[in-house]
Coordinates of C-alpha atoms in Angstrom, one line a residue:
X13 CA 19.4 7.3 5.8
X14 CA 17.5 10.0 4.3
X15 CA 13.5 9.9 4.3
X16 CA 11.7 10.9 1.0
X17 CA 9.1 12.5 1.4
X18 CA 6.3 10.1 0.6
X19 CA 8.3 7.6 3.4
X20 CA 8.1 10.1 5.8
X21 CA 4.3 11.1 5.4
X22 CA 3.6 7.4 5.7
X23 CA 5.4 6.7 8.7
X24 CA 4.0 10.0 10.3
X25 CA 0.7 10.7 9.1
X26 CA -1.4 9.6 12.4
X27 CA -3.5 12.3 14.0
X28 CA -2.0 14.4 17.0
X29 CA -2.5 12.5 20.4
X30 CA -5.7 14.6 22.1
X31 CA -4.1 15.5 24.7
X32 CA -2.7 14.9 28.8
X33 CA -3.9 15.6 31.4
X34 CA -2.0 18.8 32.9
X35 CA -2.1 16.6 36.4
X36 CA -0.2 14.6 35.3
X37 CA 2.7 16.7 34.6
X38 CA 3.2 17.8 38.8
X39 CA 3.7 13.9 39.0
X40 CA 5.8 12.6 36.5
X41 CA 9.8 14.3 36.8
X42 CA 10.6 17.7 38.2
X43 CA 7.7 20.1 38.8
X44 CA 6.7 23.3 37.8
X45 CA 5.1 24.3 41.2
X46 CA 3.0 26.8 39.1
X47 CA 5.8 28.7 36.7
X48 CA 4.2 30.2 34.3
X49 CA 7.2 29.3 32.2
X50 CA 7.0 25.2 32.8
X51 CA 3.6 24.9 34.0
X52 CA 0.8 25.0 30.5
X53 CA -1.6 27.2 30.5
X54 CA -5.5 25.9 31.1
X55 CA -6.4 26.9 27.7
X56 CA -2.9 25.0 26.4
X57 CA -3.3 21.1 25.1
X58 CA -0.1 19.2 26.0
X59 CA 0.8 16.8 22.9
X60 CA 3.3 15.0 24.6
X61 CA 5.4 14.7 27.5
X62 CA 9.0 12.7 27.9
X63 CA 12.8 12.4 29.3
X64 CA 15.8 10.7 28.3
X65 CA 16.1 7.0 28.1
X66 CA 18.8 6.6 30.9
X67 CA 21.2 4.1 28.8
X68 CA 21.1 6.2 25.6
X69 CA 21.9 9.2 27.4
X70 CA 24.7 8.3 29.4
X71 CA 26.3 6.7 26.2
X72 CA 25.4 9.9 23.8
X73 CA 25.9 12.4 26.6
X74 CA 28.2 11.1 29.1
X75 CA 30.2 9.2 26.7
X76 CA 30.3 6.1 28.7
X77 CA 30.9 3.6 25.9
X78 CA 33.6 6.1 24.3
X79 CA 35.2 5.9 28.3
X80 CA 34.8 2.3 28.5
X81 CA 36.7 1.6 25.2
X82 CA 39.6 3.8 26.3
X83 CA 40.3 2.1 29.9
X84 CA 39.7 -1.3 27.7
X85 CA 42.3 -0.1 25.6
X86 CA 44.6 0.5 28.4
X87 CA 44.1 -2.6 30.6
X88 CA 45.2 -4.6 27.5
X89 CA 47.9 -2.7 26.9
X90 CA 49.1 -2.9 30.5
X91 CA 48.6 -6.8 30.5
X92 CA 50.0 -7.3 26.8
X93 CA 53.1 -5.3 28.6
X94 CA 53.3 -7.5 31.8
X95 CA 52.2 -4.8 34.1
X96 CA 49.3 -6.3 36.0
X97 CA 49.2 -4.0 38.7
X98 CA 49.3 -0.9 36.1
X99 CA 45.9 -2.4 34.3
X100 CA 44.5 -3.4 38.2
X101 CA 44.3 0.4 38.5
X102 CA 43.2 1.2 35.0
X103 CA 40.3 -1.4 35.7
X104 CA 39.5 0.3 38.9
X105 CA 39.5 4.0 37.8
X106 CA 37.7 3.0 34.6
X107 CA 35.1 1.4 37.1
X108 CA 34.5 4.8 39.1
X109 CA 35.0 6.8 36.6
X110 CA 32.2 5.1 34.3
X111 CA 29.9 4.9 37.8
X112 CA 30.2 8.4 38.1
X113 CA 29.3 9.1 34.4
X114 CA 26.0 7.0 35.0
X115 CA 25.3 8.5 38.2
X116 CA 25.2 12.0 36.4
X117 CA 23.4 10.2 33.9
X118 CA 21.0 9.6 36.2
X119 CA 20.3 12.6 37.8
X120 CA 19.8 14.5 34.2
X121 CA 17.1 12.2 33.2
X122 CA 15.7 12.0 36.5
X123 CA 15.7 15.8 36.9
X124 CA 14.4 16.7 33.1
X125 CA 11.5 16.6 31.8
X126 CA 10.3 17.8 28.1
X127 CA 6.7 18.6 27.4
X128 CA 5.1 19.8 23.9
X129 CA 2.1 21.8 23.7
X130 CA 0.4 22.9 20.7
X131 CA 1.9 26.4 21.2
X132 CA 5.3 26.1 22.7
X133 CA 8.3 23.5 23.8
X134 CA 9.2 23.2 27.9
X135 CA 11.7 21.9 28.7
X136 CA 12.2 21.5 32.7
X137 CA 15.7 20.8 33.4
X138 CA 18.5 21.2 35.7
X139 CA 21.1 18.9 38.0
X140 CA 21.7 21.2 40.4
X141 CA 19.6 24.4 39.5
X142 CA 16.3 23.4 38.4
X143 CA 15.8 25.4 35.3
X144 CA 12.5 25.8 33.3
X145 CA 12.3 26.9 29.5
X146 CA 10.0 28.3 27.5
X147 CA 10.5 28.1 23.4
X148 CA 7.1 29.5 21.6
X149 CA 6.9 27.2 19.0
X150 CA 6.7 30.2 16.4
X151 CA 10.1 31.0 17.4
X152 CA 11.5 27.2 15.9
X153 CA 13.0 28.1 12.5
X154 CA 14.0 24.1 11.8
X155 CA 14.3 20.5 13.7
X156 CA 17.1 18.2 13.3
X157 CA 17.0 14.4 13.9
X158 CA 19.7 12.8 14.8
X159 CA 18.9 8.8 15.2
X160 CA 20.7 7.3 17.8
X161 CA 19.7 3.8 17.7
X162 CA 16.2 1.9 18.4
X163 CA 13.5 4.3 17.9
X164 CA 15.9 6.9 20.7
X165 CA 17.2 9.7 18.8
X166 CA 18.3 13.7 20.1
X167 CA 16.2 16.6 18.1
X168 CA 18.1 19.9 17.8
X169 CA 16.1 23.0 17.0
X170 CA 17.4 25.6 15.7
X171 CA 15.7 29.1 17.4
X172 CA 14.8 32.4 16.0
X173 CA 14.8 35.7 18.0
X174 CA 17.0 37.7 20.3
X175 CA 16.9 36.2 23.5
X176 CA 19.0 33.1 23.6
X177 CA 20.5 31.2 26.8
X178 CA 23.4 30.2 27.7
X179 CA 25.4 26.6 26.3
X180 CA 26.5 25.8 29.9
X181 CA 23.0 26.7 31.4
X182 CA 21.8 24.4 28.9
X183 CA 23.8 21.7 28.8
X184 CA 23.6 18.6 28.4
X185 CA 20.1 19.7 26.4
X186 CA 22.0 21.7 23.7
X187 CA 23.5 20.3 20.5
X188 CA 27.1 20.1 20.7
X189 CA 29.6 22.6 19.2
X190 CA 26.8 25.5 18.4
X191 CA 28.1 27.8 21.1
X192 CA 27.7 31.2 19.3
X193 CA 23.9 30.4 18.5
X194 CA 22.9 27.8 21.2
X195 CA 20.3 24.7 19.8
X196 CA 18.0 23.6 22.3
X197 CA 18.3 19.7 22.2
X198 CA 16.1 16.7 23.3
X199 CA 18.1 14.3 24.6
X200 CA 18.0 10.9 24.0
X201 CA 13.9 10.9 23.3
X202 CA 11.9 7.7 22.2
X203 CA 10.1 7.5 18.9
X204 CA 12.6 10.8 18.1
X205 CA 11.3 10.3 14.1
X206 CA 7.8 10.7 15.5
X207 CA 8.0 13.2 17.4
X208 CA 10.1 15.5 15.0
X209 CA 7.7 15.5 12.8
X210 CA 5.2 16.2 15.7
X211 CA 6.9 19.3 16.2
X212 CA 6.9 20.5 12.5
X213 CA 2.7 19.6 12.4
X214 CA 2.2 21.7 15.4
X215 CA 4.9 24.3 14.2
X216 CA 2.8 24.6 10.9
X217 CA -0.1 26.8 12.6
X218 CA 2.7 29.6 12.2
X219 CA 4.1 28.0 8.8
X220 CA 6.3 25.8 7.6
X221 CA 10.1 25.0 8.6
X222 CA 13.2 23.1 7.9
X223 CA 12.9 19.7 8.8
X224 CA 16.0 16.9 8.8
X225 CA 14.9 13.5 9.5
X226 CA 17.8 11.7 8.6
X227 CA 21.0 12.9 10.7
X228 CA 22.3 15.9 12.4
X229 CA 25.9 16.6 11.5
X230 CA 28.2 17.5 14.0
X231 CA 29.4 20.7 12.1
X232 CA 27.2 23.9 11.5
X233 CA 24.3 22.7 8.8
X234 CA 23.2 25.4 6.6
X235 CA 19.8 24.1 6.2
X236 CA 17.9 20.9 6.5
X237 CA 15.7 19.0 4.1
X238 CA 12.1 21.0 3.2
X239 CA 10.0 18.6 4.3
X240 CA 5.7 19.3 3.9
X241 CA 3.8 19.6 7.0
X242 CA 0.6 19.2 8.0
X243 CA -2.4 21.0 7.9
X244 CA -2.5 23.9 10.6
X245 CA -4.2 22.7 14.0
X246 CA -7.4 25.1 15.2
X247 CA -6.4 28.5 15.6
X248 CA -5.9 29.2 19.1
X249 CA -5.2 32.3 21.5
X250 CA -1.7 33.0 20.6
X251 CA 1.4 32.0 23.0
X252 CA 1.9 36.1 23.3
X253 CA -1.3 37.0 24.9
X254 CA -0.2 34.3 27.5
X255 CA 4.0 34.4 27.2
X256 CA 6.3 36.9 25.7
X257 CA 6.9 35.3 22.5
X258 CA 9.4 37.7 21.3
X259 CA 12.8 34.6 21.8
X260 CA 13.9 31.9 23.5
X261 CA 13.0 32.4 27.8
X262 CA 14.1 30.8 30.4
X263 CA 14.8 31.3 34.2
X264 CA 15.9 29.6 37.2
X265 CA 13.8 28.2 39.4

């Protein structure tokens, strides 16, 4: 459903939160221990903090439900066919197989967590290499919602600059099928209509962008709906005196 733009002011228009407490973040998910590229700076305000809904992403990511309907299929094809011992199996692989989907489920959102700043995106991450990410918000050329049920929904961005990361390093945080230009995704996020537009009034100290709040397509979208922003926050000490700002960064931890 697409948002005019008078709907979407309304439902957004509340001032930006004042701010968490940068404690806060070295207790809630994966920590920074002091990387400059997941930890915020002192002088940073941190907007917002947040990590997948466990449910949403194991059925968005994992494909859980997409699983579940296959083995379904299968069991009652077995039993329609009078091979009870053929669907027995089918019930007990799709068991495991969905358990293990959930379980990796489960590590993702337990091992990720997003925060926005009012100068940049960070996006700690990582299964089995903890990864942190630094996108300068400067660098965001448009957001893209798509909703994914409840108030849960992913956000894609779409990056400028040279310095892009890899789709596996990223994965499952990256939008699917965008391998040649790699979209930085939050997965599975609460209040997702929210907090895009969050992201466009914090991205509008550097200007405007693109801004979709209706539905990410699966293929390549040319451009998303101009949506007005608004007004630019207090000027601050730019990202670059702090971060290289010249693309996307990310490293290892």
């Amino acid at each position: 459903m697409a948002l005019t733009t008078t709907d979407t002011r309304a439902a957004t228009d509340m001032p930006l939160p004042g701010g968490i407490d940068h404690a806060e973040l070295e207790n809630d998910g994966p920590t920074a221990h002091g990387d400059r590229l997941g930890t915020p700076a002192p002088d940073e305000t941190v907007l917002w903090k947040g990590r997948p809904g466990l449910g949403m992403l194991a059925r968005t990511a994992f494909h859980t439900r997409t699983l579940g309907l296959y083995m379904g299929a299968l069991i009652v094809i077995a039993v329609v066919s009078g091979r009870n011992d053929a669907a027995m199996v089918a019930a007990g692989l799709g068991a495991v197989l969905i358990a293990l989907l959930y379980f990796l489920a489960w590590l993702s959102a337990r091992s990720t967590l997003y925060i926005l700043t009012d100068v940049r995106l960070i996006m700690r991450i990582g299964m089995a290499i903890e990864t942190r990410i630094n996108i300068p918000l400067k660098q965001v050329k448009a957001a893209h919602l798509r909703p994914r049920g409840g108030d849960y929904g992913d956000i894609a961005l779409e990056i400028g600059g040279d310095r892009l990361l890899g789709h596996i390093l990223l994965w499952p945080h990256v939008r699917p099928w965008q391998f040649t230009q790699p979209q930085p995704m939050l997965r599975a996020v609460p209040d997702a209509a929210r907090l895009a537009q969050m992201i466009a009034d914090v991205r509008a100290q550097y200007g405007a962008i693109d801004l979709n709040l209706s539905e990410i397509k699966e293929a390549p979208v040319s451009a998303g709906h101009h949506a007005p922003v608004a007004a630019p926050v207090a000027a601050r000490t730019p990202v670059g005196n702090r971060l290289s700002d010249k693309g996307f960064e990310g490293a290892p931890a």
